[in-house]
Amino acid sequence: MSMTGKEMKICLPLYKVLYSLAFVVILSLARGVTHTYEVGIACEAPMALLSSVFCADTYVQEITSRRSEVWRLYPMKRKAMCMARRIGIQQCYLLLLGAAGYGMFFLFQDPFPLYSPGTGGESELHLFLVYLAAILVTLNFWGILGNTAACLTRSMWAGIGVCLVLWLTVNSTTGDRLLGPWNMFSYTFRDIENSGDLSWIMGKALCVCLCIIMALVTPKIIRKRG
């Protein structure tokens, strides 16, 4: 079995695949939408929370598993590379799941387009591509945050708790009012009627910067926390 195959077996166990699939199906059935532009908004925040939960055990599982004794012998560079591969595999899976979840809203609810054909508004393809770009950043930020918080606390549940507190704070009208375009969920709170307003990208740029910072400090956290 290749290295990637082994990492997939570790970080994508069957129970994770099953609960994440169930989550997306239930979301597309339970979260009502009327217009197509609402689909991306309906997906972003729940998918962010799923990413946090999904990735929170990426490192801490090595502390409690039967692999822990061997894991401690690995040099830090190898540990960091393993974590990066596992995060990457999980994020690729979640991105595909996010795209599938977007389509499920159309399958189950058949929302109306915001603009009629030929009126010059955003096309459905454009809306979908913007969603993919936004959700890619969102998934990576919340997934890396979940893993970093879990490494810091040495507990998957504590890591999820940290993410949940931040999620509840920024995914609110108060968070939108205080952070504006710098909100982690700037895509959700963007002005949909003004497609030329791209100020929401600042929030995604902030997420990218924070991802880089967390990726740099996580090896140091692992070195100190074990």
PDB file of C-alpha atoms in Angstrom:
ATOM      1  CA  MET A   1       0.000   0.000   0.000  1.00  0.00           C
ATOM      2  CA  SER A   2       1.331   3.479  -0.897  1.00  0.00           C
ATOM      3  CA  MET A   3       2.023   6.161   1.706  1.00  0.00           C
ATOM      4  CA  THR A   4      -1.022   8.139   0.581  1.00  0.00           C
ATOM      5  CA  GLY A   5      -3.188   5.031   0.836  1.00  0.00           C
ATOM      6  CA  LYS A   6      -1.985   4.383   4.382  1.00  0.00           C
ATOM      7  CA  GLU A   7      -2.670   7.975   5.387  1.00  0.00           C
ATOM      8  CA  MET A   8      -6.161   7.797   3.846  1.00  0.00           C
ATOM      9  CA  LYS A   9      -6.893   4.661   5.850  1.00  0.00           C
ATOM     10  CA  ILE A  10      -5.850   6.447   9.048  1.00  0.00           C
ATOM     11  CA  CYS A  11      -7.533   9.822   8.528  1.00  0.00           C
ATOM     12  CA  LEU A  12     -10.640   8.709   6.592  1.00  0.00           C
ATOM     13  CA  PRO A  13     -12.062   5.801   8.573  1.00  0.00           C
ATOM     14  CA  LEU A  14     -15.495   4.514   7.613  1.00  0.00           C
ATOM     15  CA  TYR A  15     -17.306   6.146  10.532  1.00  0.00           C
ATOM     16  CA  LYS A  16     -16.039   9.594   9.494  1.00  0.00           C
ATOM     17  CA  VAL A  17     -17.165   9.100   5.921  1.00  0.00           C
ATOM     18  CA  LEU A  18     -20.593   7.884   7.025  1.00  0.00           C
ATOM     19  CA  TYR A  19     -21.347  10.664   9.504  1.00  0.00           C
ATOM     20  CA  SER A  20     -20.093  13.372   7.156  1.00  0.00           C
ATOM     21  CA  LEU A  21     -22.246  12.046   4.308  1.00  0.00           C
ATOM     22  CA  ALA A  22     -25.264  11.875   6.624  1.00  0.00           C
ATOM     23  CA  PHE A  23     -24.554  15.426   7.787  1.00  0.00           C
ATOM     24  CA  VAL A  24     -24.590  16.831   4.252  1.00  0.00           C
ATOM     25  CA  VAL A  25     -27.704  14.924   3.217  1.00  0.00           C
ATOM     26  CA  ILE A  26     -29.618  16.041   6.324  1.00  0.00           C
ATOM     27  CA  LEU A  27     -28.427  19.625   5.829  1.00  0.00           C
ATOM     28  CA  SER A  28     -29.683  19.724   2.246  1.00  0.00           C
ATOM     29  CA  LEU A  29     -33.046  18.348   3.366  1.00  0.00           C
ATOM     30  CA  ALA A  30     -33.558  20.339   6.570  1.00  0.00           C
ATOM     31  CA  ARG A  31     -32.102  23.759   5.680  1.00  0.00           C
ATOM     32  CA  GLY A  32     -34.708  25.457   3.527  1.00  0.00           C
ATOM     33  CA  VAL A  33     -33.651  27.726   0.664  1.00  0.00           C
ATOM     34  CA  THR A  34     -35.756  29.704  -1.794  1.00  0.00           C
ATOM     35  CA  HIS A  35     -33.229  31.155  -4.244  1.00  0.00           C
ATOM     36  CA  THR A  36     -30.071  29.615  -5.636  1.00  0.00           C
ATOM     37  CA  TYR A  37     -27.799  32.259  -4.107  1.00  0.00           C
ATOM     38  CA  GLU A  38     -28.872  31.005  -0.667  1.00  0.00           C
ATOM     39  CA  VAL A  39     -27.378  27.559  -1.255  1.00  0.00           C
ATOM     40  CA  GLY A  40     -23.774  28.626  -0.691  1.00  0.00           C
ATOM     41  CA  ILE A  41     -24.805  30.626   2.362  1.00  0.00           C
ATOM     42  CA  ALA A  42     -26.662  27.597   3.750  1.00  0.00           C
ATOM     43  CA  CYS A  43     -23.589  25.394   3.256  1.00  0.00           C
ATOM     44  CA  GLU A  44     -20.668  27.528   4.455  1.00  0.00           C
ATOM     45  CA  ALA A  45     -21.153  27.753   8.220  1.00  0.00           C
ATOM     46  CA  PRO A  46     -22.302  24.124   8.762  1.00  0.00           C
ATOM     47  CA  MET A  47     -19.466  22.819   6.577  1.00  0.00           C
ATOM     48  CA  ALA A  48     -17.009  24.890   8.616  1.00  0.00           C
ATOM     49  CA  LEU A  49     -18.211  23.235  11.812  1.00  0.00           C
ATOM     50  CA  LEU A  50     -18.022  19.819  10.156  1.00  0.00           C
ATOM     51  CA  SER A  51     -14.440  20.539   9.104  1.00  0.00           C
ATOM     52  CA  SER A  52     -13.467  21.427  12.679  1.00  0.00           C
ATOM     53  CA  VAL A  53     -14.923  18.199  14.044  1.00  0.00           C
ATOM     54  CA  PHE A  54     -13.564  16.136  11.157  1.00  0.00           C
ATOM     55  CA  CYS A  55      -9.967  17.327  11.546  1.00  0.00           C
ATOM     56  CA  ALA A  56      -9.774  17.774  15.321  1.00  0.00           C
ATOM     57  CA  ASP A  57      -8.353  14.278  15.874  1.00  0.00           C
ATOM     58  CA  THR A  58      -5.761  14.472  13.100  1.00  0.00           C
ATOM     59  CA  TYR A  59      -2.881  14.606  15.590  1.00  0.00           C
ATOM     60  CA  VAL A  60      -4.327  13.664  18.974  1.00  0.00           C
ATOM     61  CA  GLN A  61      -5.343  10.220  17.711  1.00  0.00           C
ATOM     62  CA  GLU A  62      -1.616   9.446  17.657  1.00  0.00           C
ATOM     63  CA  ILE A  63      -1.418  10.164  21.389  1.00  0.00           C
ATOM     64  CA  THR A  64      -4.065   7.607  22.324  1.00  0.00           C
ATOM     65  CA  SER A  65      -3.635   4.997  19.592  1.00  0.00           C
ATOM     66  CA  ARG A  66      -1.497   1.888  19.519  1.00  0.00           C
ATOM     67  CA  ARG A  67       0.831   3.783  17.164  1.00  0.00           C
ATOM     68  CA  SER A  68       1.834   6.277  19.861  1.00  0.00           C
ATOM     69  CA  GLU A  69       5.070   4.536  20.922  1.00  0.00           C
ATOM     70  CA  VAL A  70       6.344   4.395  17.338  1.00  0.00           C
ATOM     71  CA  TRP A  71       5.066   7.922  16.643  1.00  0.00           C
ATOM     72  CA  ARG A  72       7.215   9.372  19.452  1.00  0.00           C
ATOM     73  CA  LEU A  73      10.337   8.067  17.705  1.00  0.00           C
ATOM     74  CA  TYR A  74       9.632   9.997  14.494  1.00  0.00           C
ATOM     75  CA  PRO A  75      11.631  13.205  13.936  1.00  0.00           C
ATOM     76  CA  MET A  76       9.548  16.391  14.046  1.00  0.00           C
ATOM     77  CA  LYS A  77       9.943  16.972  10.302  1.00  0.00           C
ATOM     78  CA  ARG A  78       8.350  13.609   9.543  1.00  0.00           C
ATOM     79  CA  LYS A  79       5.517  14.267  11.999  1.00  0.00           C
ATOM     80  CA  ALA A  80       4.818  17.626  10.390  1.00  0.00           C
ATOM     81  CA  MET A  81       4.759  16.059   6.922  1.00  0.00           C
ATOM     82  CA  CYS A  82       2.355  13.344   8.080  1.00  0.00           C
ATOM     83  CA  MET A  83       0.033  15.957   9.580  1.00  0.00           C
ATOM     84  CA  ALA A  84       0.159  18.032   6.395  1.00  0.00           C
ATOM     85  CA  ARG A  85      -0.695  14.998   4.247  1.00  0.00           C
ATOM     86  CA  ARG A  86      -3.574  13.986   6.474  1.00  0.00           C
ATOM     87  CA  ILE A  87      -5.003  17.500   6.605  1.00  0.00           C
ATOM     88  CA  GLY A  88      -4.670  17.702   2.818  1.00  0.00           C
ATOM     89  CA  ILE A  89      -6.452  14.379   2.290  1.00  0.00           C
ATOM     90  CA  GLN A  90      -9.273  15.335   4.629  1.00  0.00           C
ATOM     91  CA  GLN A  91      -9.672  18.758   3.036  1.00  0.00           C
ATOM     92  CA  CYS A  92      -9.834  17.278  -0.473  1.00  0.00           C
ATOM     93  CA  TYR A  93     -12.561  14.916   0.721  1.00  0.00           C
ATOM     94  CA  LEU A  94     -14.484  17.729   2.442  1.00  0.00           C
ATOM     95  CA  LEU A  95     -14.231  19.953  -0.646  1.00  0.00           C
ATOM     96  CA  LEU A  96     -15.738  17.206  -2.791  1.00  0.00           C
ATOM     97  CA  LEU A  97     -18.402  16.706  -0.128  1.00  0.00           C
ATOM     98  CA  GLY A  98     -19.104  20.449  -0.058  1.00  0.00           C
ATOM     99  CA  ALA A  99     -19.547  20.465  -3.843  1.00  0.00           C
ATOM    100  CA  ALA A 100     -21.845  17.440  -3.634  1.00  0.00           C
ATOM    101  CA  GLY A 101     -23.814  19.085  -0.827  1.00  0.00           C
ATOM    102  CA  TYR A 102     -24.319  22.172  -2.995  1.00  0.00           C
ATOM    103  CA  GLY A 103     -25.783  19.964  -5.697  1.00  0.00           C
ATOM    104  CA  MET A 104     -28.051  18.153  -3.237  1.00  0.00           C
ATOM    105  CA  PHE A 105     -29.911  21.396  -2.520  1.00  0.00           C
ATOM    106  CA  PHE A 106     -30.806  21.574  -6.211  1.00  0.00           C
ATOM    107  CA  LEU A 107     -31.767  17.897  -6.205  1.00  0.00           C
ATOM    108  CA  PHE A 108     -34.005  18.035  -3.133  1.00  0.00           C
ATOM    109  CA  GLN A 109     -35.302  21.613  -3.145  1.00  0.00           C
ATOM    110  CA  ASP A 110     -34.987  23.013  -6.694  1.00  0.00           C
ATOM    111  CA  PRO A 111     -34.445  26.671  -5.651  1.00  0.00           C
ATOM    112  CA  PHE A 112     -35.335  29.591  -7.937  1.00  0.00           C
ATOM    113  CA  PRO A 113     -32.564  31.623  -9.630  1.00  0.00           C
ATOM    114  CA  LEU A 114     -32.145  35.154  -8.299  1.00  0.00           C
ATOM    115  CA  TYR A 115     -31.770  36.570 -11.796  1.00  0.00           C
ATOM    116  CA  SER A 116     -33.734  35.674 -14.872  1.00  0.00           C
ATOM    117  CA  PRO A 117     -31.682  34.533 -17.894  1.00  0.00           C
ATOM    118  CA  GLY A 118     -30.422  37.463 -19.972  1.00  0.00           C
ATOM    119  CA  THR A 119     -30.755  40.106 -17.215  1.00  0.00           C
ATOM    120  CA  GLY A 120     -27.007  40.419 -16.664  1.00  0.00           C
ATOM    121  CA  GLY A 121     -26.951  38.953 -13.150  1.00  0.00           C
ATOM    122  CA  GLU A 122     -24.580  36.285 -11.880  1.00  0.00           C
ATOM    123  CA  SER A 123     -24.947  32.957 -13.663  1.00  0.00           C
ATOM    124  CA  GLU A 124     -25.459  29.742 -11.713  1.00  0.00           C
ATOM    125  CA  LEU A 125     -22.005  28.552 -12.788  1.00  0.00           C
ATOM    126  CA  HIS A 126     -20.456  31.762 -11.487  1.00  0.00           C
ATOM    127  CA  LEU A 127     -22.263  31.372  -8.165  1.00  0.00           C
ATOM    128  CA  PHE A 128     -21.013  27.797  -7.868  1.00  0.00           C
ATOM    129  CA  LEU A 129     -17.396  28.660  -8.706  1.00  0.00           C
ATOM    130  CA  VAL A 130     -17.380  31.516  -6.190  1.00  0.00           C
ATOM    131  CA  TYR A 131     -18.820  29.128  -3.616  1.00  0.00           C
ATOM    132  CA  LEU A 132     -16.087  26.562  -4.314  1.00  0.00           C
ATOM    133  CA  ALA A 133     -13.354  29.166  -3.882  1.00  0.00           C
ATOM    134  CA  ALA A 134     -14.889  30.444  -0.645  1.00  0.00           C
ATOM    135  CA  ILE A 135     -15.608  27.011   0.830  1.00  0.00           C
ATOM    136  CA  LEU A 136     -12.061  25.832   0.018  1.00  0.00           C
ATOM    137  CA  VAL A 137     -10.651  28.567   2.248  1.00  0.00           C
ATOM    138  CA  THR A 138     -13.347  28.082   4.893  1.00  0.00           C
ATOM    139  CA  LEU A 139     -12.798  24.332   5.163  1.00  0.00           C
ATOM    140  CA  ASN A 140      -9.034  24.704   5.417  1.00  0.00           C
ATOM    141  CA  PHE A 141      -9.212  27.418   8.066  1.00  0.00           C
ATOM    142  CA  TRP A 142     -11.643  25.603  10.360  1.00  0.00           C
ATOM    143  CA  GLY A 143     -10.008  22.217   9.816  1.00  0.00           C
ATOM    144  CA  ILE A 144      -6.530  23.515  10.618  1.00  0.00           C
ATOM    145  CA  LEU A 145      -7.933  25.458  13.567  1.00  0.00           C
ATOM    146  CA  GLY A 146      -9.575  22.306  14.941  1.00  0.00           C
ATOM    147  CA  ASN A 147      -6.320  20.369  14.663  1.00  0.00           C
ATOM    148  CA  THR A 148      -4.207  23.181  16.134  1.00  0.00           C
ATOM    149  CA  ALA A 149      -6.570  23.714  19.079  1.00  0.00           C
ATOM    150  CA  ALA A 150      -6.613  19.970  19.756  1.00  0.00           C
ATOM    151  CA  CYS A 151      -2.795  19.852  19.687  1.00  0.00           C
ATOM    152  CA  LEU A 152      -2.659  22.767  22.120  1.00  0.00           C
ATOM    153  CA  THR A 153      -5.149  21.245  24.555  1.00  0.00           C
ATOM    154  CA  ARG A 154      -4.165  17.599  23.893  1.00  0.00           C
ATOM    155  CA  SER A 155      -7.874  16.844  23.598  1.00  0.00           C
ATOM    156  CA  MET A 156     -10.075  16.458  20.541  1.00  0.00           C
ATOM    157  CA  TRP A 157     -13.155  17.597  22.447  1.00  0.00           C
ATOM    158  CA  ALA A 158     -11.435  20.661  23.873  1.00  0.00           C
ATOM    159  CA  GLY A 159     -10.237  21.545  20.367  1.00  0.00           C
ATOM    160  CA  ILE A 160     -13.783  21.234  19.036  1.00  0.00           C
ATOM    161  CA  GLY A 161     -15.001  23.390  21.929  1.00  0.00           C
ATOM    162  CA  VAL A 162     -12.560  26.170  21.055  1.00  0.00           C
ATOM    163  CA  CYS A 163     -13.756  26.100  17.442  1.00  0.00           C
ATOM    164  CA  LEU A 164     -17.401  26.097  18.518  1.00  0.00           C
ATOM    165  CA  VAL A 165     -16.960  29.212  20.656  1.00  0.00           C
ATOM    166  CA  LEU A 166     -15.303  31.078  17.775  1.00  0.00           C
ATOM    167  CA  TRP A 167     -17.888  29.727  15.317  1.00  0.00           C
ATOM    168  CA  LEU A 168     -20.791  30.987  17.428  1.00  0.00           C
ATOM    169  CA  THR A 169     -19.094  34.373  17.787  1.00  0.00           C
ATOM    170  CA  VAL A 170     -18.321  35.103  14.149  1.00  0.00           C
ATOM    171  CA  ASN A 171     -21.374  33.380  12.662  1.00  0.00           C
ATOM    172  CA  SER A 172     -23.747  35.959  14.111  1.00  0.00           C
ATOM    173  CA  THR A 173     -25.072  39.439  13.425  1.00  0.00           C
ATOM    174  CA  THR A 174     -22.788  40.714  16.190  1.00  0.00           C
ATOM    175  CA  GLY A 175     -19.768  39.134  14.506  1.00  0.00           C
ATOM    176  CA  ASP A 176     -20.804  40.587  11.178  1.00  0.00           C
ATOM    177  CA  ARG A 177     -21.255  44.046  12.693  1.00  0.00           C
ATOM    178  CA  LEU A 178     -17.904  44.004  14.525  1.00  0.00           C
ATOM    179  CA  LEU A 179     -15.734  42.359  11.868  1.00  0.00           C
ATOM    180  CA  GLY A 180     -17.466  43.403   8.658  1.00  0.00           C
ATOM    181  CA  PRO A 181     -15.574  42.172   5.572  1.00  0.00           C
ATOM    182  CA  TRP A 182     -12.862  40.691   7.835  1.00  0.00           C
ATOM    183  CA  ASN A 183     -15.300  38.110   9.222  1.00  0.00           C
ATOM    184  CA  MET A 184     -14.294  34.460   8.717  1.00  0.00           C
ATOM    185  CA  PHE A 185     -17.772  34.056   7.224  1.00  0.00           C
ATOM    186  CA  SER A 186     -17.543  37.120   5.004  1.00  0.00           C
ATOM    187  CA  TYR A 187     -18.860  35.045   2.077  1.00  0.00           C
ATOM    188  CA  THR A 188     -22.063  34.311   4.001  1.00  0.00           C
ATOM    189  CA  PHE A 189     -22.581  37.955   4.983  1.00  0.00           C
ATOM    190  CA  ARG A 190     -21.605  39.460   1.602  1.00  0.00           C
ATOM    191  CA  ASP A 191     -23.914  41.801  -0.301  1.00  0.00           C
ATOM    192  CA  ILE A 192     -25.428  39.333  -2.746  1.00  0.00           C
ATOM    193  CA  GLU A 193     -27.282  42.036  -4.680  1.00  0.00           C
ATOM    194  CA  ASN A 194     -24.011  43.811  -5.483  1.00  0.00           C
ATOM    195  CA  SER A 195     -21.877  41.212  -7.257  1.00  0.00           C
ATOM    196  CA  GLY A 196     -19.215  43.847  -7.928  1.00  0.00           C
ATOM    197  CA  ASP A 197     -18.521  44.278  -4.208  1.00  0.00           C
ATOM    198  CA  LEU A 198     -15.576  41.982  -3.525  1.00  0.00           C
ATOM    199  CA  SER A 199     -14.713  43.341  -0.096  1.00  0.00           C
ATOM    200  CA  TRP A 200     -15.705  39.965   1.404  1.00  0.00           C
ATOM    201  CA  ILE A 201     -12.493  38.527  -0.044  1.00  0.00           C
ATOM    202  CA  MET A 202     -10.625  40.288   2.775  1.00  0.00           C
ATOM    203  CA  GLY A 203     -12.152  37.861   5.252  1.00  0.00           C
ATOM    204  CA  LYS A 204     -10.940  34.916   3.193  1.00  0.00           C
ATOM    205  CA  ALA A 205      -7.485  36.496   2.860  1.00  0.00           C
ATOM    206  CA  LEU A 206      -7.370  36.755   6.652  1.00  0.00           C
ATOM    207  CA  CYS A 207      -8.260  33.065   6.904  1.00  0.00           C
ATOM    208  CA  VAL A 208      -5.408  32.163   4.542  1.00  0.00           C
ATOM    209  CA  CYS A 209      -2.937  34.182   6.618  1.00  0.00           C
ATOM    210  CA  LEU A 210      -4.138  32.539   9.828  1.00  0.00           C
ATOM    211  CA  CYS A 211      -3.811  29.100   8.199  1.00  0.00           C
ATOM    212  CA  ILE A 212      -0.174  29.816   7.367  1.00  0.00           C
ATOM    213  CA  ILE A 213       0.507  30.997  10.921  1.00  0.00           C
ATOM    214  CA  MET A 214      -1.140  27.915  12.453  1.00  0.00           C
ATOM    215  CA  ALA A 215       0.779  25.619  10.089  1.00  0.00           C
ATOM    216  CA  LEU A 216       4.037  27.221  11.248  1.00  0.00           C
ATOM    217  CA  VAL A 217       3.305  27.102  14.984  1.00  0.00           C
ATOM    218  CA  THR A 218       1.736  23.618  15.147  1.00  0.00           C
ATOM    219  CA  PRO A 219       5.120  21.771  15.059  1.00  0.00           C
ATOM    220  CA  LYS A 220       6.280  23.964  17.940  1.00  0.00           C
ATOM    221  CA  ILE A 221       3.110  23.125  19.872  1.00  0.00           C
ATOM    222  CA  ILE A 222       3.626  19.404  19.244  1.00  0.00           C
ATOM    223  CA  ARG A 223       7.253  19.660  20.363  1.00  0.00           C
ATOM    224  CA  LYS A 224       6.274  21.298  23.642  1.00  0.00           C
ATOM    225  CA  ARG A 225       3.006  19.495  24.355  1.00  0.00           C
ATOM    226  CA  GLY A 226       4.095  16.065  23.115  1.00  0.00           C
TER     227      GLY A 226
END
